Coordinates of C-alpha atoms in Angstrom, one line a residue:
M1 CA -87.1 -28.4 24.8
T2 CA -83.8 -27.3 26.2
D3 CA -83.8 -25.7 29.6
T4 CA -82.3 -22.3 29.8
V5 CA -79.3 -22.1 32.3
F6 CA -79.3 -19.2 34.6
L7 CA -76.5 -17.8 36.8
T8 CA -77.1 -15.9 40.0
D9 CA -74.8 -13.0 40.8
E10 CA -73.9 -11.7 44.3
F11 CA -77.1 -9.6 44.5
G12 CA -79.3 -12.6 43.7
T13 CA -80.1 -11.5 40.2
K14 CA -80.5 -14.3 37.6
R15 CA -78.6 -13.9 34.3
N16 CA -78.7 -16.0 31.2
M17 CA -75.3 -17.8 31.0
W18 CA -75.2 -18.1 27.2
G19 CA -76.0 -14.4 26.8
C20 CA -73.0 -13.6 29.0
F21 CA -70.8 -15.8 27.0
R22 CA -71.9 -14.3 23.7
C23 CA -71.3 -10.8 25.2
N24 CA -67.8 -11.8 26.4
K25 CA -67.0 -13.5 23.1
G26 CA -67.9 -10.3 21.1
F27 CA -65.8 -8.2 23.4
L28 CA -62.8 -10.6 22.9
I29 CA -63.1 -10.5 19.2
L30 CA -63.3 -6.7 19.2
F31 CA -60.2 -6.6 21.5
L32 CA -58.2 -8.8 19.2
I33 CA -59.1 -6.7 16.1
H34 CA -57.9 -3.6 17.9
V35 CA -54.6 -5.4 18.9
I36 CA -54.0 -6.5 15.3
A37 CA -54.8 -3.1 13.9
F38 CA -52.4 -1.5 16.3
Q39 CA -49.6 -3.9 15.5
S40 CA -50.1 -3.4 11.8
F41 CA -49.9 0.4 12.3
V42 CA -46.6 0.1 14.3
Y43 CA -45.1 -2.2 11.6
Y44 CA -46.1 0.2 8.8
Q45 CA -44.5 3.1 10.7
E46 CA -41.3 1.3 11.4
R47 CA -41.0 0.0 7.8
H48 CA -41.6 3.5 6.5
K49 CA -38.8 4.8 8.7
W50 CA -36.4 2.1 7.6
Q51 CA -37.2 2.8 3.9
E52 CA -36.5 6.5 4.4
L53 CA -33.2 5.7 6.1
R54 CA -32.3 3.3 3.3
D55 CA -33.1 5.9 0.6
Q56 CA -30.9 8.5 2.4
L57 CA -28.0 6.1 2.6
E58 CA -28.3 5.0 -1.0
S59 CA -28.4 8.6 -2.1
R60 CA -25.3 9.5 -0.2
I61 CA -23.4 6.4 -1.5
T62 CA -24.4 7.4 -5.1
D63 CA -23.1 10.9 -4.5
Q64 CA -19.8 9.5 -3.3
R65 CA -19.4 7.4 -6.4
D66 CA -20.1 10.3 -8.7
V67 CA -17.7 12.6 -6.9
H68 CA -14.8 10.2 -7.6
G69 CA -15.7 9.4 -11.2
L70 CA -16.9 5.9 -10.4
T71 CA -19.8 4.6 -12.4
L72 CA -23.1 3.5 -11.0
I73 CA -23.8 -0.3 -10.9
K74 CA -26.4 0.0 -13.6
R75 CA -24.0 1.8 -15.9
L76 CA -21.3 -0.8 -15.3
E77 CA -23.6 -3.7 -15.9
A78 CA -24.6 -2.0 -19.2
H79 CA -21.0 -1.8 -20.2
D80 CA -20.0 -4.8 -22.3
G81 CA -17.8 -7.2 -20.4
T82 CA -17.7 -5.4 -17.1
S83 CA -19.2 -5.5 -13.7
S84 CA -18.5 -3.7 -10.5
G85 CA -19.0 -4.0 -6.7
I86 CA -19.1 -0.9 -4.6
T87 CA -19.2 -1.3 -0.9
K88 CA -17.7 1.7 0.8
P89 CA -17.5 5.5 0.3
I90 CA -14.1 7.0 -0.7
S91 CA -12.3 9.9 0.9
T92 CA -12.1 13.0 -1.2
E93 CA -8.8 14.0 0.3
K94 CA -6.7 11.3 -1.4
P95 CA -6.5 10.0 -5.0
T96 CA -8.2 6.7 -5.9
I97 CA -5.6 4.0 -6.7
Y98 CA -6.7 2.0 -9.7
A99 CA -4.8 -1.3 -9.6
I100 CA -4.9 -3.2 -12.9
T101 CA -4.4 -7.0 -12.6
P102 CA -4.3 -9.3 -15.6
T103 CA -5.2 -12.9 -14.7
F104 CA -5.7 -16.2 -16.4
A105 CA -7.0 -19.7 -15.5
R106 CA -4.5 -22.0 -13.8
P107 CA -4.4 -24.1 -10.6
V108 CA -3.1 -21.2 -8.4
Q109 CA -5.3 -18.5 -9.8
K110 CA -7.8 -18.3 -6.9
A111 CA -4.9 -18.5 -4.4
E112 CA -3.1 -15.6 -6.1
L113 CA -6.2 -13.4 -6.2
T114 CA -7.0 -14.2 -2.6
R115 CA -3.5 -13.2 -1.5
L116 CA -3.8 -9.9 -3.3
Y117 CA -7.3 -9.3 -2.1
Q118 CA -6.3 -9.7 1.6
T119 CA -3.7 -6.9 1.1
F120 CA -5.9 -4.6 -1.0
L121 CA -8.7 -4.7 1.6
H122 CA -6.5 -2.6 3.8
I123 CA -6.0 0.2 1.2
P124 CA -8.4 3.1 1.4
N125 CA -9.5 4.7 -1.8
F126 CA -8.8 1.6 -3.8
H127 CA -10.4 0.3 -7.0
W128 CA -9.3 -3.1 -8.3
I129 CA -9.6 -3.7 -12.1
V130 CA -9.2 -7.4 -12.8
V131 CA -9.0 -8.5 -16.4
E132 CA -9.3 -12.1 -17.4
D133 CA -7.5 -13.6 -20.4
S134 CA -10.8 -15.2 -21.5
E135 CA -13.6 -14.7 -24.1
I136 CA -16.1 -14.4 -21.2
K137 CA -15.8 -13.9 -17.5
T138 CA -15.3 -17.2 -15.7
K139 CA -17.5 -18.5 -12.9
L140 CA -14.5 -18.8 -10.6
V141 CA -13.5 -15.1 -10.8
T142 CA -17.1 -14.0 -10.8
R143 CA -17.9 -15.9 -7.6
F144 CA -14.7 -14.6 -6.1
F145 CA -15.9 -11.0 -6.5
E146 CA -19.5 -11.8 -5.5
N147 CA -18.2 -12.9 -2.1
S148 CA -15.8 -9.9 -1.8
S149 CA -16.1 -6.5 -0.1
I150 CA -13.9 -4.4 -2.3
I151 CA -14.5 -1.8 -5.0
Y152 CA -13.8 -3.6 -8.3
T153 CA -14.3 -3.9 -12.0
H154 CA -14.3 -7.3 -13.7
I155 CA -13.5 -7.5 -17.4
A156 CA -12.8 -10.3 -19.9
A157 CA -10.4 -9.7 -22.8
A158 CA -8.8 -12.7 -24.6
T159 CA -5.3 -12.6 -26.0
P160 CA -5.3 -13.3 -29.8
P161 CA -4.4 -16.9 -30.5
N162 CA -1.2 -16.1 -32.4
Y163 CA 0.1 -14.3 -29.3
K164 CA -0.7 -17.0 -26.7
L165 CA 2.2 -18.8 -25.1
G166 CA 2.4 -22.5 -25.8
R167 CA 2.4 -25.1 -23.0
N168 CA 6.2 -25.3 -22.8
D169 CA 7.0 -21.8 -24.0
P170 CA 9.2 -19.6 -21.6
N171 CA 7.4 -16.6 -20.2
W172 CA 9.6 -14.2 -22.2
K173 CA 8.9 -15.7 -25.6
K174 CA 5.8 -13.6 -26.2
P175 CA 4.3 -10.4 -24.7
R176 CA 1.9 -11.2 -21.8
G177 CA -0.9 -9.1 -20.4
V178 CA -1.0 -6.7 -23.4
E179 CA -4.7 -7.3 -24.3
Q180 CA -5.8 -7.2 -20.6
R181 CA -3.9 -4.1 -19.6
N182 CA -5.1 -2.2 -22.7
A183 CA -8.7 -3.3 -21.9
A184 CA -8.3 -1.8 -18.5
L185 CA -6.9 1.4 -19.9
R186 CA -9.9 1.7 -22.3
W187 CA -12.2 1.3 -19.3
L188 CA -10.4 4.1 -17.4
R189 CA -10.6 6.4 -20.4
E190 CA -14.3 5.7 -20.9
Y191 CA -15.4 6.2 -17.3
L192 CA -12.9 8.7 -15.7
K193 CA -12.7 12.4 -16.2
V194 CA -9.5 14.5 -16.4
T195 CA -10.5 16.2 -13.2
D196 CA -10.7 12.9 -11.2
R197 CA -7.9 12.3 -8.8
G198 CA -6.5 8.9 -9.5
I199 CA -3.3 6.8 -9.6
V200 CA -2.9 3.9 -12.1
Y201 CA -0.8 0.9 -11.1
F202 CA -0.2 -2.4 -12.9
A203 CA -0.4 -5.0 -10.1
D204 CA 0.3 -8.4 -11.5
D205 CA -1.1 -11.3 -9.6
D206 CA 2.2 -13.1 -9.1
N207 CA 3.7 -10.3 -6.9
T208 CA 3.6 -9.6 -3.2
Y209 CA 2.7 -6.1 -2.1
S210 CA 3.3 -4.2 1.1
I211 CA 0.5 -1.8 2.2
K212 CA 3.2 0.9 2.5
L213 CA 3.6 0.9 -1.3
F214 CA 0.1 2.2 -1.8
H215 CA 0.7 5.0 0.7
E216 CA 3.7 6.0 -1.3
M217 CA 1.6 6.2 -4.4
E218 CA -0.6 8.9 -2.9
K219 CA 2.4 11.4 -3.3
I220 CA 2.6 10.9 -7.1
Q221 CA 2.3 14.0 -9.3
K222 CA 3.3 12.4 -12.6
V223 CA 5.0 9.0 -12.5
G224 CA 6.4 7.6 -9.3
V225 CA 9.1 4.9 -9.2
W226 CA 10.6 2.6 -6.6
P227 CA 12.6 -0.6 -6.1
V228 CA 11.3 -4.1 -6.8
G229 CA 12.7 -7.1 -5.0
L230 CA 13.6 -10.5 -6.6
V231 CA 13.5 -9.5 -10.2
G232 CA 15.8 -9.4 -13.3
G233 CA 18.2 -11.8 -11.7
L234 CA 18.9 -9.5 -8.8
M235 CA 17.9 -9.3 -5.2
V236 CA 16.6 -5.8 -5.9
E237 CA 16.2 -3.8 -9.2
K238 CA 15.9 -0.1 -8.5
P239 CA 16.3 3.4 -9.8
I240 CA 19.4 5.2 -8.6
C241 CA 18.4 8.4 -6.7
D242 CA 20.4 11.6 -6.0
N243 CA 19.7 12.3 -2.3
V244 CA 20.4 16.1 -2.8
T245 CA 18.1 16.7 -5.8
N246 CA 15.8 13.8 -5.2
K247 CA 16.0 12.9 -8.9
V248 CA 16.5 9.6 -10.7
I249 CA 20.0 9.6 -12.1
G250 CA 20.2 6.0 -13.3
F251 CA 19.1 2.4 -12.9
N252 CA 20.8 -0.7 -11.5
A253 CA 18.9 -3.1 -13.8
A254 CA 21.0 -6.0 -15.0
W255 CA 18.6 -7.2 -17.7
K256 CA 18.7 -5.0 -20.8
P257 CA 19.9 -1.9 -18.9
D258 CA 19.9 0.2 -22.1
R259 CA 16.0 0.2 -22.2
P260 CA 14.6 3.7 -22.2
F261 CA 13.0 2.9 -18.9
P262 CA 14.7 -0.2 -17.3
L263 CA 11.8 -0.8 -14.9
D264 CA 9.7 -3.7 -13.9
M265 CA 5.9 -3.4 -14.3
A266 CA 5.6 -3.4 -10.5
G267 CA 8.1 -0.6 -10.2
F268 CA 6.1 2.5 -11.2
A269 CA 2.6 4.1 -11.1
M270 CA 1.2 7.1 -12.9
N271 CA -1.2 9.9 -12.5
A272 CA -4.5 8.9 -14.2
R273 CA -4.8 12.3 -15.7
L274 CA -1.7 11.7 -17.9
L275 CA -3.3 8.5 -19.3
L276 CA -6.5 10.4 -20.2
E277 CA -4.5 13.3 -21.8
N278 CA -2.2 10.9 -23.7
K279 CA -4.6 8.5 -25.4
E280 CA -1.8 7.0 -27.5
A281 CA -0.2 5.6 -24.3
M282 CA -0.9 1.8 -24.7
F283 CA 0.9 -1.5 -24.6
S284 CA 1.9 -3.1 -27.9
Y285 CA 2.5 -6.6 -29.4
D286 CA 5.0 -5.1 -31.7
V287 CA 7.7 -4.0 -29.3
E288 CA 10.8 -6.1 -28.3
G289 CA 10.4 -8.4 -25.2
G290 CA 10.9 -6.5 -22.0
Y291 CA 10.0 -3.1 -23.5
Q292 CA 6.3 -2.9 -22.5
E293 CA 7.1 -0.6 -19.6
S294 CA 9.1 1.7 -21.8
E295 CA 6.4 1.6 -24.5
I296 CA 3.7 3.1 -22.3
L297 CA 6.0 5.5 -20.3
R298 CA 7.6 7.1 -23.4
H299 CA 4.2 8.7 -24.2
I300 CA 3.8 10.1 -20.7
V301 CA 7.0 11.2 -19.1
S302 CA 10.7 11.7 -19.6
R303 CA 13.4 10.2 -17.4
D304 CA 14.2 13.4 -15.6
E305 CA 10.5 13.7 -14.6
L306 CA 10.4 10.4 -12.7
E307 CA 9.6 10.8 -9.0
P308 CA 11.6 8.5 -6.8
L309 CA 9.6 7.2 -3.8
A310 CA 10.1 4.7 -1.0
D311 CA 12.7 6.8 0.8
C312 CA 14.6 7.9 -2.3
C313 CA 14.4 4.3 -3.7
T314 CA 16.0 2.7 -0.6
K315 CA 13.0 0.7 0.6
V316 CA 11.5 -2.4 -1.0
Y317 CA 7.7 -2.6 -0.8
V318 CA 7.0 -5.0 -3.6
W319 CA 8.5 -8.4 -4.5
H320 CA 8.3 -10.4 -7.7
T321 CA 7.6 -13.7 -5.9
R322 CA 5.9 -15.9 -8.5
T323 CA 4.1 -18.8 -6.9
E324 CA 5.7 -22.1 -7.8
P325 CA 3.4 -24.2 -10.0
P326 CA 2.1 -27.1 -8.0
Q327 CA 3.1 -30.7 -8.8
L328 CA -0.2 -32.3 -9.8
N329 CA 1.1 -35.6 -11.3
V330 CA -1.2 -37.7 -9.0
E331 CA -4.1 -35.5 -10.0
Q332 CA -3.4 -36.2 -13.6
L333 CA -3.6 -39.9 -12.9
L334 CA -7.0 -39.4 -11.2
I335 CA -8.3 -37.4 -14.2
K336 CA -7.4 -40.2 -16.5
K337 CA -9.5 -42.5 -14.3
G338 CA -12.3 -40.0 -14.3
K339 CA -11.9 -39.2 -10.6
R340 CA -10.8 -35.8 -9.7
S341 CA -9.9 -34.9 -6.1
N342 CA -11.8 -31.6 -6.3
V343 CA -15.1 -32.8 -7.5
G344 CA -17.7 -30.3 -6.2
I345 CA -15.0 -28.2 -4.5
E346 CA -13.6 -24.9 -5.9
V347 CA -9.8 -24.6 -5.3

């Protein structure tokens, strides 16, 4: 038979040790239950507050998108061939600049898009529409945008086989970017309203852009024009501006100067409202080489309505730089041996 152990307190009273232990153990368990309950209550309260804040922020962001005619992510994902990333609210005081960039797979594609992206990040009220010459959106461009922080729309639109350039064809032999630019115009006409304030610009991925150019675009009422550097065999191709009337009175283009609008694609931008009102304004495979700019502008504006910008066409804010194709002869030898230098690396 086990002897009972007693403890004697300061008054000489004997107490059962095991009874005291059971009492203290029960108190400890009760205390821990209260602590856990309190922590759970605090966690629930904080989570509820954060959820309310998140709901408020999402509501405000959604309102901002709707104000500017931008679509919600779900609507964009439902649209065949498009996706969009929206990361910041837009000012209601300035028009949104919709920059349309056709692109196609080549060794320098990611480098070109990265260069443009680094510039476009600094432009407020900016929406980048990138259209791939592809049947489906490629993984490279998709990943590029997934890791970006810019408002964008990503579309795939393949050039018909009979209009594709051959491997050794010169750039001017067939029209380029027609299918892609028209796909972007269809997107704008589907998702924008006539009341939305927007400027549409065709920003090819082989050009270099100054931030100042996009500030100039904010002034456009109909169609704005400006000089383009390093194009058409000239250091600068530009409209000739009358300083008194601030009107375009001619052009200094050396290549086919008799065109209705002897401008480079990078040398003009237009009010989005005019595109929505003139639905026949599109690019075409059937026009003569070098006439794509004139083809779309003839539906929208006359020469005397052009608005000279960039200090009356005396400043150059865009250059037709064209990245030199890299020499990959050693890479071709590695490919023949089944050993690429970029295995597991996206360039």
